[in-house]
Short mmCIF file of C-alpha atoms in Angstrom, two decimals:
data_model
loop_
_atom_site.label_atom_id
_atom_site.label_comp_id
_atom_site.label_asym_id
_atom_site.label_seq_id
_atom_site.Cartn_x
_atom_site.Cartn_y
_atom_site.Cartn_z
CA MET A 1 9.69 -19.07 33.78
CA ASP A 2 12.91 -17.93 35.47
CA SER A 3 13.51 -14.39 36.66
CA LEU A 4 15.81 -13.35 33.77
CA ILE A 5 13.32 -14.53 31.15
CA ALA A 6 10.51 -12.69 32.94
CA ALA A 7 12.55 -9.50 33.23
CA SER A 8 13.54 -9.69 29.56
CA ALA A 9 9.92 -10.16 28.52
CA ARG A 10 8.87 -7.11 30.54
CA ALA A 11 11.62 -5.04 28.91
CA LEU A 12 10.49 -6.10 25.44
CA ALA A 13 6.88 -5.23 26.27
CA ALA A 14 8.06 -1.73 27.18
CA GLY A 15 10.06 -1.41 23.95
CA ASP A 16 13.47 -1.73 25.64
CA ALA A 17 15.21 -4.20 23.32
CA ILE A 18 18.71 -3.42 24.62
CA GLY A 19 17.63 -4.01 28.21
CA ALA A 20 16.11 -7.34 27.19
CA LEU A 21 19.27 -8.46 25.45
CA GLN A 22 21.47 -7.55 28.40
CA ARG A 23 19.66 -10.18 30.45
CA ILE A 24 19.66 -13.10 27.98
CA ALA A 25 22.27 -12.34 25.30
CA LEU A 26 24.41 -15.41 26.08
CA ARG A 27 21.64 -17.92 26.66
CA GLU A 28 20.78 -20.61 24.10
CA ASP A 29 17.65 -22.18 25.60
CA PRO A 30 14.46 -21.88 23.46
CA PRO A 31 12.69 -19.20 25.58
CA ALA A 32 15.82 -17.03 25.52
CA LEU A 33 16.27 -17.56 21.76
CA ALA A 34 12.68 -16.46 21.18
CA LEU A 35 13.11 -13.30 23.25
CA ARG A 36 16.43 -12.55 21.57
CA GLY A 37 14.73 -12.88 18.21
CA ILE A 38 12.00 -10.43 19.20
CA ALA A 39 14.62 -8.01 20.54
CA MET A 40 16.63 -8.19 17.31
CA ALA A 41 13.44 -7.53 15.35
CA GLN A 42 12.78 -4.42 17.43
CA LEU A 43 16.31 -3.27 16.61
CA GLY A 44 15.71 -3.77 12.88
CA GLU A 45 17.98 -6.83 12.49
CA HIS A 46 15.31 -8.85 10.74
CA PRO A 47 17.34 -11.69 9.14
CA ARG A 48 19.03 -12.43 12.47
CA ALA A 49 15.66 -12.20 14.25
CA ARG A 50 14.11 -14.71 11.87
CA GLU A 51 17.01 -17.14 12.40
CA LEU A 52 16.71 -16.94 16.19
CA LEU A 53 12.94 -17.42 16.14
CA ARG A 54 13.24 -20.48 13.91
CA ARG A 55 15.84 -21.97 16.24
CA ALA A 56 13.56 -21.30 19.19
CA ALA A 57 10.59 -22.97 17.46
CA ARG A 58 12.68 -26.05 16.72
CA GLY A 59 13.94 -26.12 20.30
CA PHE A 60 10.51 -26.30 21.90
CA GLY A 61 9.35 -29.88 22.38
CA ALA A 62 6.19 -31.54 21.09
CA HIS A 63 4.43 -30.78 24.36
CA GLU A 64 5.20 -27.05 23.99
CA GLU A 65 2.81 -26.37 21.14
CA LEU A 66 1.78 -22.98 22.56
CA ALA A 67 5.37 -21.70 22.66
CA ARG A 68 5.97 -22.86 19.09
CA ALA A 69 2.84 -21.09 17.90
CA ARG A 70 4.02 -17.86 19.52
CA CYS A 71 7.34 -18.21 17.68
CA VAL A 72 5.47 -18.68 14.38
CA VAL A 73 3.51 -15.47 15.01
CA ALA A 74 6.67 -13.54 15.87
CA GLU A 75 8.42 -14.85 12.76
CA ALA A 76 5.40 -13.89 10.63
CA GLU A 77 5.65 -10.32 11.90
CA VAL A 78 9.34 -10.27 11.03
CA ALA A 79 8.51 -11.60 7.56
CA LEU A 80 5.98 -8.80 7.13
CA ALA A 81 8.61 -6.22 8.12
CA MET A 82 10.98 -7.80 5.58
CA ARG A 83 8.20 -7.62 2.95
CA ASP A 84 8.37 -11.39 2.52
CA LEU A 85 4.74 -11.83 1.52
CA GLY A 86 4.77 -15.42 0.28
CA GLY A 87 3.94 -18.58 2.22
CA LEU A 88 2.51 -16.74 5.23
CA PRO A 89 -1.27 -17.39 5.52
CA ARG A 90 -1.43 -21.14 6.11
CA THR A 91 1.09 -21.39 8.94
CA LEU A 92 -0.17 -18.19 10.51
CA THR A 93 -3.77 -19.42 10.46
CA ALA A 94 -2.74 -22.68 12.12
CA ALA A 95 -0.78 -20.79 14.78
CA ALA A 96 -3.75 -18.49 15.46
CA ALA A 97 -6.03 -21.50 15.88
CA THR A 98 -3.58 -23.09 18.34
CA LEU A 99 -3.31 -19.90 20.37
CA GLU A 100 -7.08 -19.46 20.44
CA ALA A 101 -7.57 -23.05 21.58
CA ARG A 102 -5.08 -22.49 24.42
CA ALA A 103 -6.87 -19.28 25.50
CA ASP A 104 -3.97 -17.01 24.45
CA HIS A 105 -6.35 -14.48 22.93
CA ALA A 106 -3.86 -11.60 22.72
CA ASN A 107 -1.35 -13.52 20.58
CA ALA A 108 -4.17 -15.04 18.51
CA LEU A 109 -5.37 -11.54 17.70
CA GLN A 110 -1.81 -10.50 16.91
CA ALA A 111 -1.61 -13.34 14.39
CA ARG A 112 -4.84 -12.28 12.73
CA LEU A 113 -3.75 -8.64 12.64
CA ILE A 114 -0.57 -9.67 10.84
CA ALA A 115 -2.72 -11.45 8.25
CA VAL A 116 -4.86 -8.32 7.81
CA ARG A 117 -1.79 -6.10 7.43
CA ARG A 118 -0.45 -8.47 4.76
CA LEU A 119 -3.73 -8.17 2.84
CA LEU A 120 -3.46 -4.37 3.06
CA LEU A 121 0.05 -4.45 1.62
CA LEU A 122 -1.24 -6.54 -1.27
CA GLY A 123 -4.12 -4.11 -1.86
CA ARG A 124 -6.79 -6.74 -1.15
CA LEU A 125 -8.98 -4.30 0.74
CA ASP A 126 -12.25 -6.26 0.67
CA GLU A 127 -10.59 -9.32 2.18
CA ALA A 128 -8.82 -7.17 4.77
CA ALA A 129 -12.09 -5.49 5.75
CA ALA A 130 -13.85 -8.84 6.15
CA ALA A 131 -11.01 -10.26 8.25
CA LEU A 132 -10.82 -7.14 10.42
CA ALA A 133 -14.58 -7.18 11.04
CA ARG A 134 -14.26 -10.66 12.58
CA LEU A 135 -11.73 -9.53 15.21
CA ASP A 136 -12.70 -8.72 18.78
CA ALA A 137 -10.21 -6.19 20.19
CA ARG A 138 -11.94 -5.65 23.53
CA GLY A 139 -9.87 -5.97 26.69
CA LEU A 140 -6.50 -6.04 24.89
CA PRO A 141 -3.21 -4.73 26.25
CA PRO A 142 -2.73 -1.07 25.18
CA ALA A 143 0.09 -1.80 22.72
CA LEU A 144 -1.91 -4.43 20.85
CA ALA A 145 -5.03 -2.24 20.93
CA ALA A 146 -3.01 0.55 19.30
CA VAL A 147 -1.84 -1.81 16.53
CA ALA A 148 -5.43 -2.95 15.93
CA GLU A 149 -6.65 0.64 15.66
CA LEU A 150 -3.77 1.57 13.35
CA THR A 151 -4.72 -1.33 11.08
CA ALA A 152 -8.35 -0.18 11.05
CA ALA A 153 -7.23 3.37 10.31
CA GLU A 154 -5.05 2.27 7.39
CA LEU A 155 -7.91 0.29 5.89
CA ALA A 156 -10.24 3.29 6.23
CA LEU A 157 -7.66 5.63 4.67
CA ARG A 158 -7.01 3.27 1.77
CA SER A 159 -10.78 3.22 1.18
CA LEU A 160 -10.99 7.04 1.57
CA ARG A 161 -13.36 6.82 4.56
CA ILE A 162 -11.88 9.79 6.34
CA GLY A 163 -14.25 10.00 9.34
CA PRO A 164 -13.72 6.38 10.46
CA ALA A 165 -9.97 6.79 9.87
CA GLN A 166 -9.78 9.84 12.12
CA ALA A 167 -11.75 8.05 14.86
CA ALA A 168 -9.49 4.99 14.67
CA LEU A 169 -6.37 7.16 14.79
CA ALA A 170 -7.69 8.97 17.87
CA ARG A 171 -8.23 5.61 19.59
CA ALA A 172 -4.76 4.46 18.49
CA HIS A 173 -3.23 7.63 19.93
CA GLU A 174 -4.96 7.06 23.27
CA ALA A 175 -3.86 3.40 23.40
CA ALA A 176 -0.27 4.26 22.45
CA ASP A 177 -0.12 6.82 25.25
CA ARG A 178 -1.28 4.17 27.70
CA ALA A 179 1.27 1.68 26.33
CA ARG A 180 4.14 4.18 26.77
CA VAL A 181 6.14 2.65 23.91
CA PRO A 182 8.02 5.42 22.03
CA ALA A 183 8.15 3.56 18.71
CA LEU A 184 4.39 2.98 18.80
CA ARG A 185 3.71 6.64 19.60
CA ALA A 186 5.89 7.65 16.64
CA GLU A 187 4.02 5.27 14.32
CA VAL A 188 0.67 6.71 15.37
CA ALA A 189 1.96 10.28 14.94
CA GLU A 190 3.19 9.45 11.43
CA ALA A 191 -0.17 7.92 10.51
CA ARG A 192 -2.01 11.02 11.75
CA ALA A 193 0.32 13.29 9.78
CA VAL A 194 -0.79 11.61 6.54
CA LEU A 195 -4.14 13.39 6.81
CA ASP A 196 -2.48 16.81 6.63
CA ARG A 197 -0.19 16.12 3.67
CA PRO A 198 -1.03 16.67 0.00
CA ALA A 199 -2.22 13.40 -1.54
CA ALA A 200 -3.00 14.45 -5.13
CA ARG A 201 -3.10 17.33 -7.55
CA CYS A 202 -6.33 18.65 -9.03
CA PHE A 203 -6.57 20.29 -12.47
CA ALA A 204 -9.80 21.98 -13.49
CA ALA A 205 -10.41 24.56 -16.25
CA GLY A 206 -6.75 25.56 -16.38
CA SER A 207 -6.20 25.92 -12.64
CA ALA A 208 -4.27 23.54 -10.38
CA LYS A 209 -4.11 22.92 -6.64
CA SER A 210 -3.02 20.27 -4.16
CA LEU A 211 -5.60 18.18 -2.29
CA ARG A 212 -5.47 16.38 1.04
CA LEU A 213 -7.11 12.98 1.43
CA ASP A 214 -10.32 14.45 2.84
CA GLU A 215 -10.52 16.86 -0.11
CA VAL A 216 -10.00 13.98 -2.54
CA ALA A 217 -12.83 12.05 -0.88
CA ALA A 218 -15.09 15.10 -1.13
CA LEU A 219 -14.21 15.58 -4.81
CA LEU A 220 -15.06 11.98 -5.70
CA VAL A 221 -18.59 12.32 -4.28
CA SER A 222 -19.16 15.85 -5.59
CA GLY A 223 -20.76 14.70 -8.85
CA ALA A 224 -17.96 16.15 -11.03
CA LEU A 225 -16.58 14.06 -13.86
CA VAL A 226 -13.21 13.05 -12.42
CA ILE A 227 -10.48 11.66 -14.65
CA ASP A 228 -8.58 9.77 -11.98
CA ALA A 229 -4.91 9.41 -12.92
CA CYS A 230 -4.17 7.65 -9.60
CA ARG A 231 -6.35 4.63 -10.39
CA ARG A 232 -6.64 5.19 -14.16
CA GLY A 233 -10.33 5.61 -14.79
CA LEU A 234 -13.30 7.98 -14.95
CA ARG A 235 -15.67 8.62 -12.05
CA ALA A 236 -18.87 10.61 -11.72
CA GLY A 237 -20.66 10.08 -8.42
CA ASP A 238 -21.15 6.33 -7.98
CA ALA A 239 -20.36 5.53 -11.62
CA TRP A 240 -16.85 4.25 -12.34
CA GLN A 241 -15.28 3.34 -15.68
CA PRO A 242 -11.86 1.69 -15.24
CA LEU A 243 -9.26 2.26 -17.95
CA ALA A 244 -6.18 0.87 -16.19
CA ARG A 245 -5.82 -1.86 -18.83
CA ARG A 246 -6.51 0.56 -21.69
CA PRO A 247 -3.58 3.02 -21.48
CA VAL A 248 -4.19 4.61 -24.88
CA LEU A 249 -7.83 5.31 -24.07
CA PHE A 250 -6.93 6.73 -20.68
CA ALA A 251 -4.27 8.98 -22.23
CA LEU A 252 -6.88 10.32 -24.65
CA ALA A 253 -9.43 10.85 -21.85
CA ARG A 254 -6.91 12.73 -19.73
CA ALA A 255 -5.81 14.91 -22.65
CA LEU A 256 -9.43 15.79 -23.46
CA ALA A 257 -10.12 16.56 -19.79
CA GLU A 258 -7.05 18.78 -19.49
CA GLY A 259 -8.23 20.72 -22.53
CA TRP A 260 -11.81 21.10 -21.25
CA PRO A 261 -13.92 23.19 -21.78
CA GLY A 262 -12.17 23.72 -25.09
CA ASP A 263 -11.24 21.15 -27.69
CA VAL A 264 -7.88 19.42 -28.20
CA ASP A 265 -6.37 19.29 -31.67
CA ARG A 266 -5.67 15.98 -33.35
CA GLU A 267 -1.88 16.35 -33.43
CA ALA A 268 -1.77 16.88 -29.66
CA LEU A 269 -3.95 13.82 -29.06
CA ILE A 270 -1.78 11.70 -31.35
CA ALA A 271 1.39 12.85 -29.60
CA CYS A 272 -0.13 12.12 -26.20
CA ALA A 273 -1.59 8.70 -26.99
CA PHE A 274 0.88 7.32 -29.56
CA HIS A 275 4.09 9.11 -28.51
CA THR A 276 4.96 10.43 -31.94
CA ARG A 277 5.61 13.98 -33.14
CA ASP A 278 5.43 13.20 -36.85
CA PRO A 279 1.93 11.84 -37.42
CA ASP A 280 0.83 10.48 -40.75
CA GLU A 281 -2.51 9.34 -42.09
CA THR A 282 -2.25 5.97 -40.33
CA HIS A 283 -2.00 7.74 -36.97
CA ARG A 284 -5.03 9.86 -37.78
CA ALA A 285 -7.00 6.78 -38.73
CA ARG A 286 -5.99 5.04 -35.53
CA LEU A 287 -6.97 8.13 -33.53
CA ARG A 288 -10.48 7.97 -35.02
CA VAL A 289 -10.73 4.29 -34.04
CA GLU A 290 -9.52 4.87 -30.47
CA ILE A 291 -11.78 7.89 -30.00
CA GLY A 292 -14.69 5.72 -31.13
CA ARG A 293 -13.80 3.10 -28.53
CA LEU A 294 -13.45 5.72 -25.80
CA ARG A 295 -16.75 7.32 -26.82
CA ALA A 296 -18.52 3.97 -26.41
CA LEU A 297 -16.96 3.25 -23.01
CA VAL A 298 -17.81 6.64 -21.47
CA ALA A 299 -21.21 7.07 -23.10
CA THR A 300 -23.02 7.01 -19.74
CA LEU A 301 -20.74 9.72 -18.32
CA ALA A 302 -19.95 12.04 -21.23
CA SER A 303 -19.95 12.44 -24.98
CA ILE A 304 -16.98 13.15 -27.24
CA GLU A 305 -17.68 15.42 -30.19
CA ALA A 306 -15.54 16.14 -33.23
CA THR A 307 -14.58 19.74 -33.98
CA ALA A 308 -12.76 21.41 -36.84
CA GLN A 309 -9.44 21.10 -35.00
CA GLY A 310 -9.90 17.92 -33.01
CA PHE A 311 -12.25 16.62 -30.31
CA VAL A 312 -13.99 18.02 -27.24
CA LEU A 313 -15.30 16.33 -24.08
CA ARG A 314 -18.93 17.10 -23.14
CA PRO A 315 -19.89 15.75 -19.69
CA HIS A 316 -23.53 14.89 -19.07
CA ALA A 317 -25.68 16.93 -16.65
CA ALA A 318 -23.44 20.00 -17.03
CA ARG A 319 -20.82 18.45 -14.78
CA GLU A 320 -17.47 20.06 -14.14
CA VAL A 321 -14.48 18.12 -15.50
CA VAL A 322 -11.57 17.57 -13.12
CA VAL A 323 -8.27 15.72 -13.53
CA LEU A 324 -7.06 14.07 -10.34
CA ALA A 325 -3.32 13.56 -10.76
CA PRO A 326 -0.94 11.73 -8.40
CA PRO A 327 1.62 13.71 -6.40
CA ILE A 328 4.36 12.11 -8.49
CA ASP A 329 4.24 11.35 -12.21
CA GLY A 330 5.63 8.50 -14.22
CA GLU A 331 4.72 4.99 -15.29
CA GLN A 332 6.36 3.56 -12.17
CA ALA A 333 4.49 5.78 -9.68
CA SER A 334 2.84 2.84 -7.88
CA LEU A 335 6.18 1.06 -7.63
CA VAL A 336 7.82 4.16 -6.14
CA ALA A 337 4.88 4.50 -3.73
CA LEU A 338 5.40 0.98 -2.39
CA LEU A 339 9.13 1.49 -1.96
CA SER A 340 8.71 4.87 -0.25
CA ASP A 341 7.70 3.19 3.03
CA GLY A 342 11.41 2.73 3.74
CA ALA A 343 11.25 -1.08 3.87
CA ALA A 344 13.45 -3.34 1.75
CA TRP A 345 11.28 -5.12 -0.83
CA SER A 346 12.11 -8.19 -2.88
CA THR A 347 11.19 -8.25 -6.57
CA SER A 348 8.73 -11.09 -5.96
CA ALA A 349 6.95 -9.16 -3.19
CA LEU A 350 6.67 -6.06 -5.39
CA ALA A 351 5.27 -8.15 -8.24
CA LEU A 352 2.75 -9.76 -5.86
CA ALA A 353 1.62 -6.39 -4.50
CA LEU A 354 1.33 -4.77 -7.95
CA GLY A 355 -0.25 -7.75 -9.67
CA ALA A 356 2.49 -7.66 -12.32
CA SER A 357 5.10 -10.13 -13.55
CA GLN A 358 8.53 -10.17 -11.94
CA ARG A 359 10.10 -9.43 -15.32
CA THR A 360 8.01 -6.25 -15.66
CA VAL A 361 8.95 -5.16 -12.14
CA GLN A 362 12.63 -5.91 -12.75
CA ARG A 363 12.67 -3.76 -15.90
CA ALA A 364 11.00 -0.90 -14.04
CA LEU A 365 13.47 -1.18 -11.15
CA VAL A 366 16.41 -1.04 -13.55
CA GLU A 367 15.01 2.18 -15.05
CA LEU A 368 14.44 3.72 -11.62
CA GLU A 369 17.93 2.69 -10.50
CA ALA A 370 19.43 4.39 -13.56
CA GLU A 371 17.57 7.57 -12.54
CA GLY A 372 18.90 7.29 -8.99
CA ARG A 373 15.44 6.87 -7.46
CA VAL A 374 15.96 3.39 -6.00
CA ARG A 375 18.93 1.26 -4.99
CA ALA A 376 19.54 -2.46 -4.57
CA ILE A 377 21.17 -4.23 -1.63
CA GLY A 378 22.33 -7.84 -1.68
CA ARG A 379 22.54 -10.19 -4.61
CA ALA A 380 20.58 -12.99 -6.26
CA ARG A 381 17.74 -14.29 -4.05
CA ALA A 382 18.81 -12.03 -1.18
CA GLN A 383 18.55 -8.86 -3.27
CA ARG A 384 16.21 -6.21 -1.91
CA TRP A 385 15.19 -2.78 -3.21
CA LEU A 386 15.03 0.48 -1.26
CA SER A 387 13.94 4.02 -1.93
CA PRO A 388 14.29 7.10 0.26
CA PRO A 389 11.00 8.19 1.87
CA LEU A 390 9.14 10.86 -0.07
CA ALA A 391 8.69 13.89 2.19
CA GLY A 392 6.02 16.55 1.96
CA PHE A 393 3.18 14.46 0.55
CA THR A 394 1.58 11.04 0.86
CA THR A 395 1.56 8.37 -1.85
CA LEU A 396 -1.44 6.59 -0.32
CA LEU A 397 -3.57 6.99 -3.45
CA LEU A 398 -0.91 5.29 -5.57
CA LEU A 399 -0.83 2.06 -3.56
CA PRO A 400 -2.51 -0.97 -5.16
CA ALA A 401 -6.33 -0.83 -4.91
CA ALA A 402 -6.16 2.42 -2.92
CA LEU A 403 -9.54 3.47 -4.33
CA PRO A 404 -12.63 1.28 -4.72
CA LEU A 405 -13.05 0.16 -8.30
CA GLU A 406 -16.81 -0.41 -8.19
#
């Protein structure tokens, strides 16, 4: 390794992308192309970074398998930043195996952390937890240790394990201070700030208040009957009844919970569930059918009784009834939550993360664009979607699989 390459690598490790480029900007040899690609990624020029890293990987010969694997890992991280979530696991796994076999444990761990972060973006929390448990982060450079702890903290927060999240964030803060990389310190500070921001709204017996993540976690284990509008279901202690695929039943459950301890008249329930203000006898008949279905589904948690005016929710064991509402309303709340991270998402990546069809996502994006809440850049296959960050609260509970479903 020549002196300019070594100096550029040291600058990149310290987060000085401009200083790195000043040393190798005009060079076209594979090591310089790889470092230029990493520098461009640090500067946010992700398409150019990906191009340079691919050129570097092609430039390394057959006997330079280790260098090619490092380029694959760097490109995978760029792809993650670009929210290109397809076609990543197989090549990344092969690169990690190559790095491990050549005793490059730091870059092998980096590869596996990228895979875990991808699983977190897709909401596959169980797989992410299993993959993270297999990693050994002992003896790592401070910057990589901070990334590992940030990943562990995000997983804990997404699972509402507040104590482990706080401990991981404290370790990430310590490692970032030792690394002395400003961007890493800022990322840790932003992650810690999430704990102090409102994450949901709580409605109980006519009163409303904002809750932080730790307060949400405490509410979910309090024994109250929680109608969870973030994950669309009912929870009481360890019992969980999902209604995400039954929107009419969830709308009825939420309306009954918002009216608790009183009853809710039939016209209000029909308007809420069927979106009509002029009900006729067919709507009333359908309401009776849907109430019957809801009554059967929630029988272990509560009963639903008919009254002269409508219906009333009666939780078992004299539980309190609470509605846990997201910080933002609307059918596209989860989509807005994904876009609020400031990254540019493709339609296919959004569909993959939400578990929806691209056509459904495209229709939702068109509606949000008409409201001025998102904007598109590029065209055709290069089109990406952006949304301004949402200040003042966290959308963590709206991300896919943010709460355990069982």
